PDB file of C-alpha atoms in Angstrom:
ATOM      1  CA  MET A  11    -120.566  28.730  50.902  1.00  0.00           C
ATOM      2  CA  LYS A  12    -119.783  31.349  53.539  1.00  0.00           C
ATOM      3  CA  SER A  13    -119.120  30.256  57.054  1.00  0.00           C
ATOM      4  CA  PRO A  14    -122.018  30.998  59.466  1.00  0.00           C
ATOM      5  CA  ILE A  15    -119.439  32.156  62.003  1.00  0.00           C
ATOM      6  CA  GLN A  16    -118.578  35.339  60.062  1.00  0.00           C
ATOM      7  CA  PRO A  17    -121.864  37.186  60.703  1.00  0.00           C
ATOM      8  CA  LEU A  18    -121.635  36.272  64.367  1.00  0.00           C
ATOM      9  CA  ALA A  19    -118.112  37.661  64.641  1.00  0.00           C
ATOM     10  CA  LYS A  20    -119.081  40.927  62.955  1.00  0.00           C
ATOM     11  CA  LEU A  21    -122.058  41.466  65.218  1.00  0.00           C
ATOM     12  CA  CYS A  22    -119.957  40.757  68.312  1.00  0.00           C
ATOM     13  CA  LEU A  23    -117.495  43.448  67.230  1.00  0.00           C
ATOM     14  CA  LEU A  24    -120.349  45.906  66.713  1.00  0.00           C
ATOM     15  CA  ALA A  25    -121.686  45.099  70.177  1.00  0.00           C
ATOM     16  CA  LEU A  26    -118.336  45.844  71.803  1.00  0.00           C
ATOM     17  CA  LEU A  27    -117.758  49.086  69.872  1.00  0.00           C
ATOM     18  CA  PRO A  28    -119.940  51.362  72.104  1.00  0.00           C
ATOM     19  CA  CYS A  29    -118.084  50.231  75.234  1.00  0.00           C
ATOM     20  CA  SER A  30    -114.692  50.961  73.698  1.00  0.00           C
ATOM     21  CA  LEU A  31    -115.841  54.429  72.638  1.00  0.00           C
ATOM     22  CA  ILE A  32    -117.163  55.162  76.130  1.00  0.00           C
ATOM     23  CA  ASN A  33    -113.948  54.088  77.817  1.00  0.00           C
ATOM     24  CA  THR A  34    -111.853  56.138  75.378  1.00  0.00           C
ATOM     25  CA  SER A  35    -113.858  59.307  75.970  1.00  0.00           C
ATOM     26  CA  TYR A  36    -113.647  58.789  79.733  1.00  0.00           C
ATOM     27  CA  ALA A  37    -109.875  58.361  79.573  1.00  0.00           C
ATOM     28  CA  GLU A  38    -109.572  61.617  77.637  1.00  0.00           C
ATOM     29  CA  GLN A  39    -111.686  63.331  80.276  1.00  0.00           C
ATOM     30  CA  THR A  40    -109.439  62.185  83.118  1.00  0.00           C
ATOM     31  CA  LEU A  41    -106.383  63.508  81.295  1.00  0.00           C
ATOM     32  CA  SER A  42    -107.916  66.923  80.596  1.00  0.00           C
ATOM     33  CA  SER A  43    -107.008  69.879  82.802  1.00  0.00           C
ATOM     34  CA  ASP A  44    -109.601  71.214  85.232  1.00  0.00           C
ATOM     35  CA  PRO A  45    -109.699  74.306  87.480  1.00  0.00           C
ATOM     36  CA  VAL A  46    -108.046  74.173  90.884  1.00  0.00           C
ATOM     37  CA  SER A  47    -110.589  74.121  93.711  1.00  0.00           C
ATOM     38  CA  VAL A  48    -109.794  73.526  97.400  1.00  0.00           C
ATOM     39  CA  GLU A  49    -111.822  73.727 100.624  1.00  0.00           C
ATOM     40  CA  SER A  50    -109.919  74.474 103.845  1.00  0.00           C
ATOM     41  CA  THR A  51    -110.679  74.775 107.554  1.00  0.00           C
ATOM     42  CA  GLU A  52    -108.355  76.428 110.094  1.00  0.00           C
ATOM     43  CA  TYR A  53    -107.688  75.282 113.658  1.00  0.00           C
ATOM     44  CA  ARG A  54    -105.694  76.608 116.584  1.00  0.00           C
ATOM     45  CA  TYR A  55    -105.404  75.458 120.171  1.00  0.00           C
ATOM     46  CA  GLY A  56    -107.526  72.405 119.343  1.00  0.00           C
ATOM     47  CA  ALA A  57    -110.554  74.335 118.041  1.00  0.00           C
ATOM     48  CA  ILE A  58    -111.758  75.904 114.809  1.00  0.00           C
ATOM     49  CA  TYR A  59    -109.952  79.207 114.401  1.00  0.00           C
ATOM     50  CA  SER A  60    -112.282  82.163 113.915  1.00  0.00           C
ATOM     51  CA  PRO A  61    -110.585  85.464 114.819  1.00  0.00           C
ATOM     52  CA  THR A  62    -112.705  88.466 115.778  1.00  0.00           C
ATOM     53  CA  GLU A  63    -111.990  92.157 115.402  1.00  0.00           C
ATOM     54  CA  ALA A  64    -111.695  92.539 119.181  1.00  0.00           C
ATOM     55  CA  SER A  65    -109.277  89.673 119.734  1.00  0.00           C
ATOM     56  CA  THR A  66    -107.125  90.696 116.798  1.00  0.00           C
ATOM     57  CA  GLN A  67    -107.128  94.357 117.831  1.00  0.00           C
ATOM     58  CA  ALA A  68    -105.643  93.379 121.176  1.00  0.00           C
ATOM     59  CA  ALA A  69    -102.874  91.582 119.331  1.00  0.00           C
ATOM     60  CA  ILE A  70    -102.419  94.567 117.008  1.00  0.00           C
ATOM     61  CA  ASP A  71    -102.047  96.918 119.974  1.00  0.00           C
ATOM     62  CA  ALA A  72     -99.378  94.656 121.419  1.00  0.00           C
ATOM     63  CA  THR A  73     -97.445  94.124 118.223  1.00  0.00           C
ATOM     64  CA  ALA A  74     -97.625  97.801 117.245  1.00  0.00           C
ATOM     65  CA  LYS A  75     -95.348  98.566 120.203  1.00  0.00           C
ATOM     66  CA  THR A  76     -92.800  96.010 119.068  1.00  0.00           C
ATOM     67  CA  ALA A  77     -89.791  97.351 117.218  1.00  0.00           C
ATOM     68  CA  THR A  78     -89.304  95.882 113.772  1.00  0.00           C
ATOM     69  CA  THR A  79     -86.332  95.666 111.486  1.00  0.00           C
ATOM     70  CA  SER A  80     -85.450  98.412 109.056  1.00  0.00           C
ATOM     71  CA  ALA A  81     -86.464  96.125 106.190  1.00  0.00           C
ATOM     72  CA  ILE A  82     -90.085  96.104 107.349  1.00  0.00           C
ATOM     73  CA  ASN A  83     -90.034  99.852 108.046  1.00  0.00           C
ATOM     74  CA  ASP A  84     -88.733 100.488 104.542  1.00  0.00           C
ATOM     75  CA  THR A  85     -91.492  98.331 103.121  1.00  0.00           C
ATOM     76  CA  LYS A  86     -94.153 100.201 105.098  1.00  0.00           C
ATOM     77  CA  ASN A  87     -92.858 103.558 103.815  1.00  0.00           C
ATOM     78  CA  ASN A  88     -92.930 102.371 100.209  1.00  0.00           C
ATOM     79  CA  ASN A  89     -95.995 103.740  98.408  1.00  0.00           C
ATOM     80  CA  VAL A  90     -96.209 100.787  96.034  1.00  0.00           C
ATOM     81  CA  THR A  91     -96.846  97.816  98.309  1.00  0.00           C
ATOM     82  CA  LYS A  92     -99.522  95.227  98.952  1.00  0.00           C
ATOM     83  CA  ALA A  93    -100.119  96.902 102.311  1.00  0.00           C
ATOM     84  CA  ASP A  94    -101.388 100.032 100.572  1.00  0.00           C
ATOM     85  CA  THR A  95    -104.100  98.024  98.812  1.00  0.00           C
ATOM     86  CA  LEU A  96    -105.365  96.704 102.164  1.00  0.00           C
ATOM     87  CA  GLY A  97    -105.472  99.971 104.087  1.00  0.00           C
ATOM     88  CA  VAL A  98    -107.561  99.777 107.262  1.00  0.00           C
ATOM     89  CA  ALA A  99    -109.938  97.124 105.965  1.00  0.00           C
ATOM     90  CA  SER A 100    -111.674  94.691 108.291  1.00  0.00           C
ATOM     91  CA  LEU A 101    -110.322  91.192 108.893  1.00  0.00           C
ATOM     92  CA  ALA A 102    -112.734  89.661 106.390  1.00  0.00           C
ATOM     93  CA  GLU A 103    -111.956  92.305 103.768  1.00  0.00           C
ATOM     94  CA  LYS A 104    -108.210  91.907 104.179  1.00  0.00           C
ATOM     95  CA  LYS A 105    -108.455  88.132 103.926  1.00  0.00           C
ATOM     96  CA  ALA A 106    -110.604  88.398 100.795  1.00  0.00           C
ATOM     97  CA  LYS A 107    -108.155  90.826  99.172  1.00  0.00           C
ATOM     98  CA  ARG A 108    -105.217  88.592 100.007  1.00  0.00           C
ATOM     99  CA  GLU A 109    -107.005  85.582  98.587  1.00  0.00           C
ATOM    100  CA  SER A 110    -107.596  87.585  95.420  1.00  0.00           C
ATOM    101  CA  LEU A 111    -103.913  88.555  95.249  1.00  0.00           C
ATOM    102  CA  PHE A 112    -102.696  84.980  95.639  1.00  0.00           C
ATOM    103  CA  SER A 113    -105.462  83.224  93.688  1.00  0.00           C
ATOM    104  CA  GLY A 114    -104.053  81.445  90.669  1.00  0.00           C
ATOM    105  CA  THR A 115    -100.487  82.434  91.499  1.00  0.00           C
ATOM    106  CA  SER A 116     -97.623  79.991  91.349  1.00  0.00           C
ATOM    107  CA  LYS A 117     -93.906  80.162  91.954  1.00  0.00           C
ATOM    108  CA  SER A 118     -90.849  78.022  91.458  1.00  0.00           C
ATOM    109  CA  TYR A 119     -88.409  76.866  94.112  1.00  0.00           C
ATOM    110  CA  ALA A 120     -85.829  79.273  92.692  1.00  0.00           C
ATOM    111  CA  GLU A 121     -88.240  82.203  93.084  1.00  0.00           C
ATOM    112  CA  ALA A 122     -88.935  81.275  96.689  1.00  0.00           C
ATOM    113  CA  GLN A 123     -85.230  80.973  97.462  1.00  0.00           C
ATOM    114  CA  SER A 124     -84.412  84.342  95.877  1.00  0.00           C
ATOM    115  CA  THR A 125     -86.584  86.258  98.377  1.00  0.00           C
ATOM    116  CA  THR A 126     -84.765  88.103 101.158  1.00  0.00           C
ATOM    117  CA  LEU A 127     -86.171  86.846 104.454  1.00  0.00           C
ATOM    118  CA  LEU A 128     -86.026  88.328 107.938  1.00  0.00           C
ATOM    119  CA  PRO A 129     -83.987  86.499 110.581  1.00  0.00           C
ATOM    120  CA  ASP A 130     -86.513  87.497 113.256  1.00  0.00           C
ATOM    121  CA  TYR A 131     -89.139  85.054 111.909  1.00  0.00           C
ATOM    122  CA  TRP A 132     -88.879  81.361 111.150  1.00  0.00           C
ATOM    123  CA  ILE A 133     -90.955  78.196 110.816  1.00  0.00           C
ATOM    124  CA  TYR A 134     -89.627  75.940 113.538  1.00  0.00           C
ATOM    125  CA  ASP A 135     -91.343  72.724 112.429  1.00  0.00           C
ATOM    126  CA  SER A 136     -94.218  71.420 110.338  1.00  0.00           C
ATOM    127  CA  TRP A 137     -96.242  68.219 110.082  1.00  0.00           C
ATOM    128  CA  VAL A 138     -98.511  66.712 107.455  1.00  0.00           C
ATOM    129  CA  SER A 139    -101.110  63.959 107.851  1.00  0.00           C
ATOM    130  CA  LEU A 140    -102.924  62.258 104.967  1.00  0.00           C
ATOM    131  CA  ASP A 141    -106.553  61.895 106.005  1.00  0.00           C
ATOM    132  CA  THR A 142    -108.974  60.563 103.364  1.00  0.00           C
ATOM    133  CA  ASP A 143    -108.478  58.134 100.477  1.00  0.00           C
ATOM    134  CA  ILE A 144    -111.975  57.344  99.210  1.00  0.00           C
ATOM    135  CA  ASP A 145    -111.104  54.812  96.508  1.00  0.00           C
ATOM    136  CA  TYR A 146    -108.204  53.201  98.440  1.00  0.00           C
ATOM    137  CA  ASP A 147    -105.695  53.694  95.632  1.00  0.00           C
ATOM    138  CA  GLY A 148    -103.021  55.198  97.888  1.00  0.00           C
ATOM    139  CA  TYR A 149    -103.734  58.812  96.863  1.00  0.00           C
ATOM    140  CA  TYR A 150    -105.515  61.070  99.354  1.00  0.00           C
ATOM    141  CA  SER A 151    -107.938  63.899  98.628  1.00  0.00           C
ATOM    142  CA  GLU A 152    -107.891  65.329 102.171  1.00  0.00           C
ATOM    143  CA  PHE A 153    -104.802  66.223 104.183  1.00  0.00           C
ATOM    144  CA  THR A 154    -103.751  68.379 107.148  1.00  0.00           C
ATOM    145  CA  VAL A 155    -100.825  70.788 107.405  1.00  0.00           C
ATOM    146  CA  GLU A 156     -99.688  71.947 110.849  1.00  0.00           C
ATOM    147  CA  PHE A 157     -96.824  74.382 111.348  1.00  0.00           C
ATOM    148  CA  ASP A 158     -95.206  76.062 114.339  1.00  0.00           C
ATOM    149  CA  ALA A 159     -93.848  79.498 113.446  1.00  0.00           C
ATOM    150  CA  ASP A 160     -91.783  81.568 115.872  1.00  0.00           C
ATOM    151  CA  THR A 161     -90.458  85.107 116.172  1.00  0.00           C
ATOM    152  CA  ALA A 162     -87.698  86.895 118.032  1.00  0.00           C
ATOM    153  CA  TYR A 163     -90.271  89.408 119.304  1.00  0.00           C
ATOM    154  CA  ASP A 164     -92.671  88.989 122.189  1.00  0.00           C
ATOM    155  CA  SER A 165     -95.533  88.850 119.686  1.00  0.00           C
ATOM    156  CA  ALA A 166     -96.129  89.424 115.991  1.00  0.00           C
ATOM    157  CA  LEU A 167     -99.192  89.492 113.758  1.00  0.00           C
ATOM    158  CA  VAL A 168     -98.782  87.324 110.645  1.00  0.00           C
ATOM    159  CA  TYR A 169    -100.640  85.218 108.099  1.00  0.00           C
ATOM    160  CA  GLY A 170     -99.624  82.221 106.030  1.00  0.00           C
ATOM    161  CA  VAL A 171     -99.980  81.005 102.466  1.00  0.00           C
ATOM    162  CA  ILE A 172     -99.963  77.286 101.669  1.00  0.00           C
ATOM    163  CA  TYR A 173     -98.869  76.070  98.254  1.00  0.00           C
ATOM    164  CA  LEU A 174     -99.103  72.646  96.647  1.00  0.00           C
ATOM    165  CA  GLY A 175     -97.003  71.590  93.696  1.00  0.00           C
ATOM    166  CA  ARG A 176     -94.611  69.217  92.010  1.00  0.00           C
ATOM    167  CA  ASN A 177     -91.450  69.442  89.926  1.00  0.00           C
ATOM    168  CA  ASP A 178     -90.428  72.501  91.964  1.00  0.00           C
ATOM    169  CA  ARG A 179     -93.490  74.484  90.862  1.00  0.00           C
ATOM    170  CA  TYR A 180     -95.976  75.495  93.563  1.00  0.00           C
ATOM    171  CA  GLU A 181     -99.538  76.832  93.309  1.00  0.00           C
ATOM    172  CA  ALA A 182    -101.266  78.719  96.138  1.00  0.00           C
ATOM    173  CA  ILE A 183    -104.219  76.778  97.568  1.00  0.00           C
ATOM    174  CA  HIS A 184    -104.990  78.611 100.835  1.00  0.00           C
ATOM    175  CA  VAL A 185    -104.401  82.000 102.476  1.00  0.00           C
ATOM    176  CA  THR A 186    -104.842  81.842 106.252  1.00  0.00           C
ATOM    177  CA  SER A 187    -106.493  84.311 108.564  1.00  0.00           C
ATOM    178  CA  GLU A 188    -104.272  86.630 110.569  1.00  0.00           C
ATOM    179  CA  PHE A 189    -102.882  85.061 113.728  1.00  0.00           C
ATOM    180  CA  VAL A 190    -100.446  86.040 116.452  1.00  0.00           C
ATOM    181  CA  LEU A 191     -97.056  84.487 117.115  1.00  0.00           C
ATOM    182  CA  TYR A 192     -95.934  84.567 120.741  1.00  0.00           C
ATOM    183  CA  GLY A 193     -92.151  84.446 120.746  1.00  0.00           C
ATOM    184  CA  GLU A 194     -90.959  80.849 120.621  1.00  0.00           C
ATOM    185  CA  ASP A 195     -94.088  79.379 122.177  1.00  0.00           C
ATOM    186  CA  SER A 196     -94.407  75.744 121.071  1.00  0.00           C
ATOM    187  CA  SER A 197     -98.166  75.606 121.750  1.00  0.00           C
ATOM    188  CA  ASP A 198     -99.278  78.192 119.168  1.00  0.00           C
ATOM    189  CA  ALA A 199     -99.089  75.976 116.071  1.00  0.00           C
ATOM    190  CA  PHE A 200    -101.500  76.716 113.224  1.00  0.00           C
ATOM    191  CA  VAL A 201    -103.459  73.908 111.536  1.00  0.00           C
ATOM    192  CA  VAL A 202    -105.076  73.869 108.081  1.00  0.00           C
ATOM    193  CA  GLU A 203    -107.229  70.950 106.922  1.00  0.00           C
ATOM    194  CA  SER A 204    -107.671  70.917 103.145  1.00  0.00           C
ATOM    195  CA  ARG A 205    -109.897  68.973 100.789  1.00  0.00           C
ATOM    196  CA  LEU A 206    -108.825  68.933  97.140  1.00  0.00           C
ATOM    197  CA  LEU A 207    -111.977  69.237  95.028  1.00  0.00           C
ATOM    198  CA  SER A 208    -110.466  69.469  91.541  1.00  0.00           C
ATOM    199  CA  GLY A 209    -107.302  70.292  89.629  1.00  0.00           C
ATOM    200  CA  PHE A 210    -104.944  67.681  91.073  1.00  0.00           C
ATOM    201  CA  PRO A 211    -104.430  64.361  89.257  1.00  0.00           C
ATOM    202  CA  ALA A 212    -102.951  61.487  91.262  1.00  0.00           C
ATOM    203  CA  ALA A 213     -99.267  62.247  91.888  1.00  0.00           C
ATOM    204  CA  ASP A 214     -96.675  62.939  94.584  1.00  0.00           C
ATOM    205  CA  TYR A 215     -96.850  66.593  95.647  1.00  0.00           C
ATOM    206  CA  ASP A 216     -94.774  68.931  97.818  1.00  0.00           C
ATOM    207  CA  VAL A 217     -96.046  71.600 100.224  1.00  0.00           C
ATOM    208  CA  LEU A 218     -94.619  75.112 100.490  1.00  0.00           C
ATOM    209  CA  ILE A 219     -95.541  77.258 103.518  1.00  0.00           C
ATOM    210  CA  GLU A 220     -94.960  81.011 103.437  1.00  0.00           C
ATOM    211  CA  LEU A 221     -95.267  83.392 106.390  1.00  0.00           C
ATOM    212  CA  TYR A 222     -96.092  87.081 105.856  1.00  0.00           C
ATOM    213  CA  ASP A 223     -96.001  90.080 108.167  1.00  0.00           C
ATOM    214  CA  ALA A 224     -99.631  91.227 108.474  1.00  0.00           C
ATOM    215  CA  TYR A 225     -98.659  94.918 108.523  1.00  0.00           C
ATOM    216  CA  SER A 226     -96.132  95.219 105.714  1.00  0.00           C
ATOM    217  CA  GLU A 227     -97.303  92.224 103.641  1.00  0.00           C
ATOM    218  CA  GLN A 228     -93.644  91.242 103.422  1.00  0.00           C
ATOM    219  CA  LEU A 229     -92.623  87.590 103.153  1.00  0.00           C
ATOM    220  CA  VAL A 230     -90.666  86.909 106.342  1.00  0.00           C
ATOM    221  CA  ALA A 231     -90.189  83.108 106.400  1.00  0.00           C
ATOM    222  CA  PHE A 232     -90.964  79.953 104.454  1.00  0.00           C
ATOM    223  CA  SER A 233     -90.512  76.199 104.639  1.00  0.00           C
ATOM    224  CA  ASP A 234     -90.658  73.492 101.976  1.00  0.00           C
ATOM    225  CA  GLY A 235     -89.593  69.930 101.298  1.00  0.00           C
ATOM    226  CA  TYR A 236     -85.936  70.936 101.158  1.00  0.00           C
ATOM    227  CA  ASP A 237     -86.152  72.231 104.735  1.00  0.00           C
ATOM    228  CA  ASP A 238     -88.554  69.652 106.146  1.00  0.00           C
ATOM    229  CA  ALA A 239     -89.015  66.125 104.783  1.00  0.00           C
ATOM    230  CA  ASP A 240     -92.597  66.072 106.101  1.00  0.00           C
ATOM    231  CA  LEU A 241     -93.569  68.472 103.319  1.00  0.00           C
ATOM    232  CA  THR A 242     -92.462  66.346 100.383  1.00  0.00           C
ATOM    233  CA  TYR A 243     -93.641  63.272  98.437  1.00  0.00           C
ATOM    234  CA  LEU A 244     -97.286  63.477  99.517  1.00  0.00           C
ATOM    235  CA  SER A 245     -99.513  61.098  97.534  1.00  0.00           C
ATOM    236  CA  LEU A 246    -102.538  63.251  96.707  1.00  0.00           C
ATOM    237  CA  GLU A 247    -105.383  63.550  94.207  1.00  0.00           C
ATOM    238  CA  SER A 248    -108.495  65.715  94.019  1.00  0.00           C
ATOM    239  CA  ASP A 249    -112.048  64.455  94.519  1.00  0.00           C
ATOM    240  CA  ASN A 250    -112.794  64.389  90.810  1.00  0.00           C
ATOM    241  CA  HIS A 251    -110.073  61.764  90.357  1.00  0.00           C
ATOM    242  CA  GLU A 252    -111.571  59.427  92.958  1.00  0.00           C
ATOM    243  CA  TYR A 253    -113.933  56.539  92.045  1.00  0.00           C
ATOM    244  CA  ILE A 254    -112.467  56.089  88.561  1.00  0.00           C
ATOM    245  CA  TYR A 255    -113.542  52.452  88.222  1.00  0.00           C
ATOM    246  CA  GLU A 256    -116.987  53.014  89.706  1.00  0.00           C
ATOM    247  CA  ASP A 257    -117.625  55.928  87.338  1.00  0.00           C
ATOM    248  CA  THR A 258    -116.698  53.769  84.367  1.00  0.00           C
ATOM    249  CA  VAL A 259    -119.261  51.129  85.359  1.00  0.00           C
ATOM    250  CA  ILE A 260    -121.961  53.752  85.802  1.00  0.00           C
ATOM    251  CA  VAL A 261    -121.298  55.252  82.360  1.00  0.00           C
ATOM    252  CA  VAL A 262    -121.606  51.841  80.673  1.00  0.00           C
ATOM    253  CA  GLU A 263    -124.876  51.067  82.482  1.00  0.00           C
ATOM    254  CA  GLU A 264    -126.408  54.412  81.535  1.00  0.00           C
ATOM    255  CA  HIS A 265    -125.720  53.728  77.871  1.00  0.00           C
ATOM    256  CA  GLY A 266    -127.228  50.217  78.080  1.00  0.00           C
ATOM    257  CA  GLY A 267    -123.927  48.544  77.204  1.00  0.00           C
ATOM    258  CA  SER A 268    -124.745  45.167  78.755  1.00  0.00           C
ATOM    259  CA  THR A 269    -128.252  45.007  77.236  1.00  0.00           C
ATOM    260  CA  THR A 270    -126.914  45.887  73.791  1.00  0.00           C
ATOM    261  CA  ILE A 271    -124.299  43.128  73.883  1.00  0.00           C
ATOM    262  CA  PHE A 272    -126.733  40.373  74.899  1.00  0.00           C
ATOM    263  CA  SER A 273    -129.373  41.537  72.417  1.00  0.00           C
ATOM    264  CA  LEU A 274    -126.959  41.502  69.499  1.00  0.00           C
ATOM    265  CA  LEU A 275    -125.529  38.148  70.511  1.00  0.00           C
ATOM    266  CA  PHE A 276    -129.055  36.685  70.637  1.00  0.00           C
ATOM    267  CA  ILE A 277    -129.857  38.071  67.176  1.00  0.00           C
ATOM    268  CA  ALA A 278    -126.588  36.733  65.802  1.00  0.00           C
ATOM    269  CA  PHE A 279    -127.245  33.308  67.280  1.00  0.00           C
ATOM    270  CA  THR A 280    -130.744  33.252  65.755  1.00  0.00           C
ATOM    271  CA  LEU A 281    -129.381  34.151  62.314  1.00  0.00           C
ATOM    272  CA  VAL A 282    -126.742  31.442  62.496  1.00  0.00           C
ATOM    273  CA  VAL A 283    -129.326  28.806  63.505  1.00  0.00           C
ATOM    274  CA  ARG A 284    -131.617  29.786  60.618  1.00  0.00           C
ATOM    275  CA  ARG A 285    -128.721  29.648  58.176  1.00  0.00           C
ATOM    276  CA  VAL A 286    -127.722  26.171  59.394  1.00  0.00           C
ATOM    277  CA  ILE A 287    -131.343  24.909  59.158  1.00  0.00           C
ATOM    278  CA  ARG A 288    -131.728  26.202  55.601  1.00  0.00           C
ATOM    279  CA  HIS A 289    -128.572  24.427  54.497  1.00  0.00           C
TER     280      HIS A 289
END
């Protein structure tokens, strides 16, 4: 005579099978690569930064009278440069073209270090604040980078590129608007608030900040975690890696996991009772 417990055990295993399959597929999804997507907002002098043609032209007129190093002059005279692709485009057009140039680009620490920089530009200091951790797991999807860049000249028109990476490999996530440096003024810091939408699993990341001359498109200064400890070991993750546990519960409920389990258990119990009564 077979034990009445065997059918019950088999049905219980069948009831649990859909849940295990759902959890496995979800785990594979979280490990799969997804495209990098980031939203950023710029601030300066305590307000949202939105340069106009008029305000920037005034800065251009001032900086055009400033003598530059021979390295920049050589770059301007070179026919094969990024500057040639920008021409006399508007601010919006230049920013869009720069974003296109840097989109999807990445570089290693060695590549950044191998670039010849200009001593007349430098990033004096930088700060990072971690802003939003939706699922309270210690990894933030929103953060703020603030940096104070200086120049040996009275003024200089520049723009920045912010990278995010790990294991000494950085990927560009934001190209800033053009802004003016005023000598060694400590009040002209530039602020970028970023929200990671996708492409960044939970990990410790480093930030790389690059500064470019807005005329020649030449890299003139940079700062990273080796220069400034504030830019390293940042616990970050993108939005699509938040709410992991909540998403799992929702997936199970949509597939009727709980109802299936109780229904099968009830059927199994009924079969066992009938078998016991017959014998």
